[in-house]
Every structure is written in C-alpha cells, then in structure tokens.
C-alpha cells in the first residue's frame, strides 16, 4: 500500500472551500463544486477527529459549513473571490490552531 502524504487539515479545508467555489464557477455546475466541498470537508473532519478529538472535529466542521454559508452574503459586500478566500483563510487558521499545530 502506498503511503499517503501527511497533508495539513488546514490545507484540505481551505482547499475544499476555494476548490469547491472554483469548480462550480468554472464548470458552471454547482453540483460538482458541492462534491469538491463535501469530499474535502469529510476528509478534513476525519483528520480533525484523529488529531484533536470528536468535540474539536465537530466544532471545526460547524466552522467549515458556516464559512461556506457565510461566504454568500459576504460576497455581496466584497466580491466572490475575496469572500471565499477570506472564509477559507479563517477556517485554515482555526484548523491549524486546533488540529495541525501539534501534528
């Protein structure tokens, strides 16, 4: 079995938010963007659970979903890409502080 690289959960979560938006925008298929968002979120949640425990994973998962939802009204004020990058950065920071810093 090949060794899977140890990618920080912060990168996985931020990549899911940015990648999900990018895929949806460039393909004009929101479902594909949603699939990227869900797969990355599930992967990050598994990493959070392994690295920081169930309560932390639950809190970070809520933050991930809230970031996705919050990026929509924020985009009306600052634009789509700045909103997505801002919420992705916030989730990445929270993920790093809670789960990746000690890893």
mmCIF file with all atom_site columns, C-alpha atoms in Angstrom:
data_model
loop_
_atom_site.group_PDB
_atom_site.id
_atom_site.type_symbol
_atom_site.label_atom_id
_atom_site.label_alt_id
_atom_site.label_comp_id
_atom_site.label_asym_id
_atom_site.label_entity_id
_atom_site.label_seq_id
_atom_site.pdbx_PDB_ins_code
_atom_site.Cartn_x
_atom_site.Cartn_y
_atom_site.Cartn_z
_atom_site.occupancy
_atom_site.B_iso_or_equiv
_atom_site.pdbx_formal_charge
_atom_site.auth_seq_id
_atom_site.auth_comp_id
_atom_site.auth_asym_id
_atom_site.auth_atom_id
_atom_site.pdbx_PDB_model_num
ATOM 1   C CA . UNK A 1 1   ? 0.000   0.000  0.000   1.00 0.00 ? 1   UNK A CA 1
ATOM 2   C CA . UNK A 1 2   ? 1.343   3.442  -0.934  1.00 0.00 ? 2   UNK A CA 1
ATOM 3   C CA . UNK A 1 3   ? 1.975   5.898  1.858   1.00 0.00 ? 3   UNK A CA 1
ATOM 4   C CA . UNK A 1 4   ? -0.475  8.806  1.846   1.00 0.00 ? 4   UNK A CA 1
ATOM 5   C CA . UNK A 1 5   ? 1.215   12.184 2.319   1.00 0.00 ? 5   UNK A CA 1
ATOM 6   C CA . UNK A 1 6   ? 0.518   13.951 5.599   1.00 0.00 ? 6   UNK A CA 1
ATOM 7   C CA . UNK A 1 7   ? -1.316  16.996 4.256   1.00 0.00 ? 7   UNK A CA 1
ATOM 8   C CA . UNK A 1 8   ? -2.302  19.511 6.940   1.00 0.00 ? 8   UNK A CA 1
ATOM 9   C CA . UNK A 1 9   ? -6.029  19.582 7.610   1.00 0.00 ? 9   UNK A CA 1
ATOM 10  C CA . UNK A 1 10  ? -5.880  23.373 7.265   1.00 0.00 ? 10  UNK A CA 1
ATOM 11  C CA . UNK A 1 11  ? -4.861  22.960 3.620   1.00 0.00 ? 11  UNK A CA 1
ATOM 12  C CA . UNK A 1 12  ? -7.545  20.339 2.987   1.00 0.00 ? 12  UNK A CA 1
ATOM 13  C CA . UNK A 1 13  ? -10.301 22.506 4.472   1.00 0.00 ? 13  UNK A CA 1
ATOM 14  C CA . UNK A 1 14  ? -9.204  25.715 2.741   1.00 0.00 ? 14  UNK A CA 1
ATOM 15  C CA . UNK A 1 15  ? -8.705  23.795 -0.487  1.00 0.00 ? 15  UNK A CA 1
ATOM 16  C CA . UNK A 1 16  ? -12.242 22.439 -0.241  1.00 0.00 ? 16  UNK A CA 1
ATOM 17  C CA . UNK A 1 17  ? -13.753 25.901 0.104   1.00 0.00 ? 17  UNK A CA 1
ATOM 18  C CA . UNK A 1 18  ? -11.627 27.507 -2.613  1.00 0.00 ? 18  UNK A CA 1
ATOM 19  C CA . UNK A 1 19  ? -11.672 24.456 -4.877  1.00 0.00 ? 19  UNK A CA 1
ATOM 20  C CA . UNK A 1 20  ? -15.406 23.937 -4.486  1.00 0.00 ? 20  UNK A CA 1
ATOM 21  C CA . UNK A 1 21  ? -16.106 27.510 -5.494  1.00 0.00 ? 21  UNK A CA 1
ATOM 22  C CA . UNK A 1 22  ? -13.625 27.388 -8.352  1.00 0.00 ? 22  UNK A CA 1
ATOM 23  C CA . UNK A 1 23  ? -15.017 24.157 -9.777  1.00 0.00 ? 23  UNK A CA 1
ATOM 24  C CA . UNK A 1 24  ? -18.595 25.437 -9.536  1.00 0.00 ? 24  UNK A CA 1
ATOM 25  C CA . UNK A 1 25  ? -17.690 28.723 -11.192 1.00 0.00 ? 25  UNK A CA 1
ATOM 26  C CA . UNK A 1 26  ? -15.509 27.355 -13.994 1.00 0.00 ? 26  UNK A CA 1
ATOM 27  C CA . UNK A 1 27  ? -17.678 24.376 -14.907 1.00 0.00 ? 27  UNK A CA 1
ATOM 28  C CA . UNK A 1 28  ? -20.982 26.208 -14.285 1.00 0.00 ? 28  UNK A CA 1
ATOM 29  C CA . UNK A 1 29  ? -22.082 23.051 -12.435 1.00 0.00 ? 29  UNK A CA 1
ATOM 30  C CA . UNK A 1 30  ? -22.802 23.808 -8.807  1.00 0.00 ? 30  UNK A CA 1
ATOM 31  C CA . UNK A 1 31  ? -23.169 20.105 -8.037  1.00 0.00 ? 31  UNK A CA 1
ATOM 32  C CA . UNK A 1 32  ? -19.528 19.470 -8.979  1.00 0.00 ? 32  UNK A CA 1
ATOM 33  C CA . UNK A 1 33  ? -18.403 22.304 -6.745  1.00 0.00 ? 33  UNK A CA 1
ATOM 34  C CA . UNK A 1 34  ? -20.558 20.910 -3.975  1.00 0.00 ? 34  UNK A CA 1
ATOM 35  C CA . UNK A 1 35  ? -18.960 17.499 -4.402  1.00 0.00 ? 35  UNK A CA 1
ATOM 36  C CA . UNK A 1 36  ? -15.493 19.019 -4.001  1.00 0.00 ? 36  UNK A CA 1
ATOM 37  C CA . UNK A 1 37  ? -16.691 20.903 -0.921  1.00 0.00 ? 37  UNK A CA 1
ATOM 38  C CA . UNK A 1 38  ? -18.190 17.759 0.661   1.00 0.00 ? 38  UNK A CA 1
ATOM 39  C CA . UNK A 1 39  ? -15.265 15.432 -0.079  1.00 0.00 ? 39  UNK A CA 1
ATOM 40  C CA . UNK A 1 40  ? -12.714 17.909 1.253   1.00 0.00 ? 40  UNK A CA 1
ATOM 41  C CA . UNK A 1 41  ? -14.879 18.656 4.293   1.00 0.00 ? 41  UNK A CA 1
ATOM 42  C CA . UNK A 1 42  ? -15.286 14.977 5.116   1.00 0.00 ? 42  UNK A CA 1
ATOM 43  C CA . UNK A 1 43  ? -11.564 14.400 4.703   1.00 0.00 ? 43  UNK A CA 1
ATOM 44  C CA . UNK A 1 44  ? -10.722 17.354 6.934   1.00 0.00 ? 44  UNK A CA 1
ATOM 45  C CA . UNK A 1 45  ? -13.276 16.220 9.530   1.00 0.00 ? 45  UNK A CA 1
ATOM 46  C CA . UNK A 1 46  ? -11.654 12.796 9.669   1.00 0.00 ? 46  UNK A CA 1
ATOM 47  C CA . UNK A 1 47  ? -8.245  14.415 10.144  1.00 0.00 ? 47  UNK A CA 1
ATOM 48  C CA . UNK A 1 48  ? -9.624  16.726 12.849  1.00 0.00 ? 48  UNK A CA 1
ATOM 49  C CA . UNK A 1 49  ? -11.129 13.770 14.701  1.00 0.00 ? 49  UNK A CA 1
ATOM 50  C CA . UNK A 1 50  ? -7.864  11.837 14.567  1.00 0.00 ? 50  UNK A CA 1
ATOM 51  C CA . UNK A 1 51  ? -5.696  14.782 15.589  1.00 0.00 ? 51  UNK A CA 1
ATOM 52  C CA . UNK A 1 52  ? -7.844  16.716 18.043  1.00 0.00 ? 52  UNK A CA 1
ATOM 53  C CA . UNK A 1 53  ? -10.786 14.511 19.073  1.00 0.00 ? 53  UNK A CA 1
ATOM 54  C CA . UNK A 1 54  ? -14.507 14.435 18.411  1.00 0.00 ? 54  UNK A CA 1
ATOM 55  C CA . UNK A 1 55  ? -15.523 17.710 20.053  1.00 0.00 ? 55  UNK A CA 1
ATOM 56  C CA . UNK A 1 56  ? -12.890 19.686 18.180  1.00 0.00 ? 56  UNK A CA 1
ATOM 57  C CA . UNK A 1 57  ? -13.816 17.936 14.933  1.00 0.00 ? 57  UNK A CA 1
ATOM 58  C CA . UNK A 1 58  ? -17.461 18.827 15.483  1.00 0.00 ? 58  UNK A CA 1
ATOM 59  C CA . UNK A 1 59  ? -16.632 22.473 16.161  1.00 0.00 ? 59  UNK A CA 1
ATOM 60  C CA . UNK A 1 60  ? -14.356 22.719 13.128  1.00 0.00 ? 60  UNK A CA 1
ATOM 61  C CA . UNK A 1 61  ? -16.964 21.047 10.932  1.00 0.00 ? 61  UNK A CA 1
ATOM 62  C CA . UNK A 1 62  ? -19.524 23.609 12.064  1.00 0.00 ? 62  UNK A CA 1
ATOM 63  C CA . UNK A 1 63  ? -16.995 26.351 11.265  1.00 0.00 ? 63  UNK A CA 1
ATOM 64  C CA . UNK A 1 64  ? -16.426 24.849 7.791   1.00 0.00 ? 64  UNK A CA 1
ATOM 65  C CA . UNK A 1 65  ? -20.146 24.760 6.998   1.00 0.00 ? 65  UNK A CA 1
ATOM 66  C CA . UNK A 1 66  ? -20.657 28.241 8.481   1.00 0.00 ? 66  UNK A CA 1
ATOM 67  C CA . UNK A 1 67  ? -17.797 29.563 6.349   1.00 0.00 ? 67  UNK A CA 1
ATOM 68  C CA . UNK A 1 68  ? -19.413 28.150 3.227   1.00 0.00 ? 68  UNK A CA 1
ATOM 69  C CA . UNK A 1 69  ? -22.790 29.645 4.135   1.00 0.00 ? 69  UNK A CA 1
ATOM 70  C CA . UNK A 1 70  ? -21.296 32.934 5.301   1.00 0.00 ? 70  UNK A CA 1
ATOM 71  C CA . UNK A 1 71  ? -19.304 33.423 2.130   1.00 0.00 ? 71  UNK A CA 1
ATOM 72  C CA . UNK A 1 72  ? -22.523 34.002 0.177   1.00 0.00 ? 72  UNK A CA 1
ATOM 73  C CA . UNK A 1 73  ? -23.731 37.181 1.942   1.00 0.00 ? 73  UNK A CA 1
ATOM 74  C CA . UNK A 1 74  ? -20.129 38.331 2.355   1.00 0.00 ? 74  UNK A CA 1
ATOM 75  C CA . UNK A 1 75  ? -19.644 38.045 -1.422  1.00 0.00 ? 75  UNK A CA 1
ATOM 76  C CA . UNK A 1 76  ? -22.372 40.637 -1.940  1.00 0.00 ? 76  UNK A CA 1
ATOM 77  C CA . UNK A 1 77  ? -20.282 43.122 0.048   1.00 0.00 ? 77  UNK A CA 1
ATOM 78  C CA . UNK A 1 78  ? -16.707 42.352 -1.014  1.00 0.00 ? 78  UNK A CA 1
ATOM 79  C CA . UNK A 1 79  ? -16.972 40.163 -4.121  1.00 0.00 ? 79  UNK A CA 1
ATOM 80  C CA . UNK A 1 80  ? -16.978 36.418 -4.609  1.00 0.00 ? 80  UNK A CA 1
ATOM 81  C CA . UNK A 1 81  ? -13.264 35.599 -4.633  1.00 0.00 ? 81  UNK A CA 1
ATOM 82  C CA . UNK A 1 82  ? -12.367 37.855 -1.676  1.00 0.00 ? 82  UNK A CA 1
ATOM 83  C CA . UNK A 1 83  ? -15.215 36.313 0.321   1.00 0.00 ? 83  UNK A CA 1
ATOM 84  C CA . UNK A 1 84  ? -14.199 32.747 -0.475  1.00 0.00 ? 84  UNK A CA 1
ATOM 85  C CA . UNK A 1 85  ? -10.525 33.427 0.211   1.00 0.00 ? 85  UNK A CA 1
ATOM 86  C CA . UNK A 1 86  ? -11.371 35.204 3.461   1.00 0.00 ? 86  UNK A CA 1
ATOM 87  C CA . UNK A 1 87  ? -13.522 32.424 4.883   1.00 0.00 ? 87  UNK A CA 1
ATOM 88  C CA . UNK A 1 88  ? -11.061 29.784 3.661   1.00 0.00 ? 88  UNK A CA 1
ATOM 89  C CA . UNK A 1 89  ? -8.277  31.602 5.485   1.00 0.00 ? 89  UNK A CA 1
ATOM 90  C CA . UNK A 1 90  ? -10.329 31.784 8.671   1.00 0.00 ? 90  UNK A CA 1
ATOM 91  C CA . UNK A 1 91  ? -11.107 28.057 8.565   1.00 0.00 ? 91  UNK A CA 1
ATOM 92  C CA . UNK A 1 92  ? -7.492  27.231 7.774   1.00 0.00 ? 92  UNK A CA 1
ATOM 93  C CA . UNK A 1 93  ? -6.293  29.270 10.741  1.00 0.00 ? 93  UNK A CA 1
ATOM 94  C CA . UNK A 1 94  ? -8.791  27.638 13.107  1.00 0.00 ? 94  UNK A CA 1
ATOM 95  C CA . UNK A 1 95  ? -7.871  24.203 11.787  1.00 0.00 ? 95  UNK A CA 1
ATOM 96  C CA . UNK A 1 96  ? -4.167  24.842 12.204  1.00 0.00 ? 96  UNK A CA 1
ATOM 97  C CA . UNK A 1 97  ? -4.573  26.155 15.754  1.00 0.00 ? 97  UNK A CA 1
ATOM 98  C CA . UNK A 1 98  ? -6.843  23.307 16.881  1.00 0.00 ? 98  UNK A CA 1
ATOM 99  C CA . UNK A 1 99  ? -5.562  20.293 14.951  1.00 0.00 ? 99  UNK A CA 1
ATOM 100 C CA . UNK A 1 100 ? -2.374  20.873 12.974  1.00 0.00 ? 100 UNK A CA 1
ATOM 101 C CA . UNK A 1 101 ? -0.092  22.885 15.240  1.00 0.00 ? 101 UNK A CA 1
ATOM 102 C CA . UNK A 1 102 ? 0.997   19.886 17.300  1.00 0.00 ? 102 UNK A CA 1
ATOM 103 C CA . UNK A 1 103 ? 0.997   17.403 14.403  1.00 0.00 ? 103 UNK A CA 1
#
